[in-house]
mmCIF file of C-alpha atoms in Angstrom:
data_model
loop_
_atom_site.group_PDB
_atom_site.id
_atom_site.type_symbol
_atom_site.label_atom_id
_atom_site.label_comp_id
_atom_site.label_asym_id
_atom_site.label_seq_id
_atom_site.Cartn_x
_atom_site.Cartn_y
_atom_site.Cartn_z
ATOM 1 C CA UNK A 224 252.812 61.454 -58.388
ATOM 2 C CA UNK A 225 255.256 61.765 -60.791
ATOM 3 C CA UNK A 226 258.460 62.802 -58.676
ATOM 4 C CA UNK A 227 261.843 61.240 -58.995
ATOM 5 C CA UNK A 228 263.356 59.271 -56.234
ATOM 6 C CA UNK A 229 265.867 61.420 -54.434
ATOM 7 C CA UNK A 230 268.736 58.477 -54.774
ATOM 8 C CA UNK A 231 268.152 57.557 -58.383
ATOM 9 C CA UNK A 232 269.260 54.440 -59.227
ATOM 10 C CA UNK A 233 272.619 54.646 -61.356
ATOM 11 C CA UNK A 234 272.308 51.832 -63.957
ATOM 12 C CA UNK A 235 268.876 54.231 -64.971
ATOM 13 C CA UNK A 236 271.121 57.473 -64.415
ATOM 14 C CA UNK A 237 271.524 59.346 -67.925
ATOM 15 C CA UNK A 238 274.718 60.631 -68.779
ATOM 16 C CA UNK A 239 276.708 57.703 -66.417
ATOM 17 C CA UNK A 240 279.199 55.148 -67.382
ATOM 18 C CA UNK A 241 279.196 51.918 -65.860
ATOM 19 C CA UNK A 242 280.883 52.156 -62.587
ATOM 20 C CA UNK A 243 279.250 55.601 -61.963
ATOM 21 C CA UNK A 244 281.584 57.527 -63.754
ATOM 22 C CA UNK A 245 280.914 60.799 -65.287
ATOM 23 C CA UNK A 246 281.752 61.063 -68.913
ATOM 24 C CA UNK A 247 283.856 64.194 -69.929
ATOM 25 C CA UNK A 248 281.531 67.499 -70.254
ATOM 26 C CA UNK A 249 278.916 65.664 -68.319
ATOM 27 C CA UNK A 250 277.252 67.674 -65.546
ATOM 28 C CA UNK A 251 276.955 64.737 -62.402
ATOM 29 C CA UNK A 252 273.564 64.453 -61.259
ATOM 30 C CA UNK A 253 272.111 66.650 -58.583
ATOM 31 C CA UNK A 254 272.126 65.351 -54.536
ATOM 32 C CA UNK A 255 268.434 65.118 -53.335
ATOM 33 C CA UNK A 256 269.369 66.768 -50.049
ATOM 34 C CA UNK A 257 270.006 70.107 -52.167
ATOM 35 C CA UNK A 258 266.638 72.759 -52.826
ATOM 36 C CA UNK A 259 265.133 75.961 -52.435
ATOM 37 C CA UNK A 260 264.685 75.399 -48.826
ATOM 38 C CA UNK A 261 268.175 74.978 -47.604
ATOM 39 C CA UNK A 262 269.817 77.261 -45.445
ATOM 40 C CA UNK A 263 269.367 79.798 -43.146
ATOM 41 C CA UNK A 264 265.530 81.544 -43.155
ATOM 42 C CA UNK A 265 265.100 85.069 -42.695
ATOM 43 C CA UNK A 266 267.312 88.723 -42.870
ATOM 44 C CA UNK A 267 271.099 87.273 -41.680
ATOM 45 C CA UNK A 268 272.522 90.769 -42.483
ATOM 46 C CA UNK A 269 271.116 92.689 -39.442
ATOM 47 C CA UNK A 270 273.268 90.894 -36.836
ATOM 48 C CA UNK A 271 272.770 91.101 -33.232
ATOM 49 C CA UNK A 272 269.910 93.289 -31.953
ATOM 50 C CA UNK A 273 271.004 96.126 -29.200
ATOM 51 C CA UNK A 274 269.440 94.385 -26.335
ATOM 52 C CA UNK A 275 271.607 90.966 -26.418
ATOM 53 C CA UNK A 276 275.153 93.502 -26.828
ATOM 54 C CA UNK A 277 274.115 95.618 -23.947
ATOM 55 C CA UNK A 278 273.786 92.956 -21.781
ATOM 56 C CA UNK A 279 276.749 90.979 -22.724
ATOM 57 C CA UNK A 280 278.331 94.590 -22.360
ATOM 58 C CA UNK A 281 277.645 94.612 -18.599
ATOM 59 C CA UNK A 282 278.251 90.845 -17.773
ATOM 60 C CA UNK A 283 282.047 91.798 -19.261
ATOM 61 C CA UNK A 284 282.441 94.959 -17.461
ATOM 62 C CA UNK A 285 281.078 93.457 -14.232
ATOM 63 C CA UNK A 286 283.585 90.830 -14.628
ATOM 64 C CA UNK A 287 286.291 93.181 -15.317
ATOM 65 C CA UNK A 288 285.484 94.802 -12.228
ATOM 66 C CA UNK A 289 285.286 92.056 -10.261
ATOM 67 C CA UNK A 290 288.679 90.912 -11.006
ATOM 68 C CA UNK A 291 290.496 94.474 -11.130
ATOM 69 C CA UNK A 292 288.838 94.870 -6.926
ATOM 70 C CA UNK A 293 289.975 91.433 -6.559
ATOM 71 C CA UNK A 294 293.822 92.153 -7.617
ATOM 72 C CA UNK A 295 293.707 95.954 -6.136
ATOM 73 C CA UNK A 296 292.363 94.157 -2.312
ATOM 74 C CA UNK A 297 295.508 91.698 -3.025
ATOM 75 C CA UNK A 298 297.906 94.239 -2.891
ATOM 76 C CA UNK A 299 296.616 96.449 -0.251
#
């Protein structure tokens, strides 16, 4: 297995000063945590399907109507 450490050491580090300093025009080294696999999977564009917005559709309007027989009963 010839894969490098994801935290390389940085005495071994090309391109660092001591201290961990970058030299000017030096590109830092990569984090491990970053690859191909990061981030959402899948189609993000579509957004929500039909089903879930219909039925947060009626949970508002049956909400709304609660409250608007609630106030019109109050003033009766």
């Amino acid at each position: 297995m010839n894969s490098q450490p994801s935290d390389p050491d940085p005495r071994n580090t090309p391109g660092l000063r001591p201290g961990g300093t970058v030299p000017p025009g030096e590109t830092p080294p990569g984090e491990g945590s970053t690859g191909s696999e990061t981030g959402p999977h899948g189609d993000v564009s579509r957004g929500w399907a039909k089903g879930p917005m219909i039925a947060i559709g009626i949970v508002v309007v049956a909400f709304a109507a609660f409250f608007l027989a609630y106030a019109l009963i109050m003033i009766l």
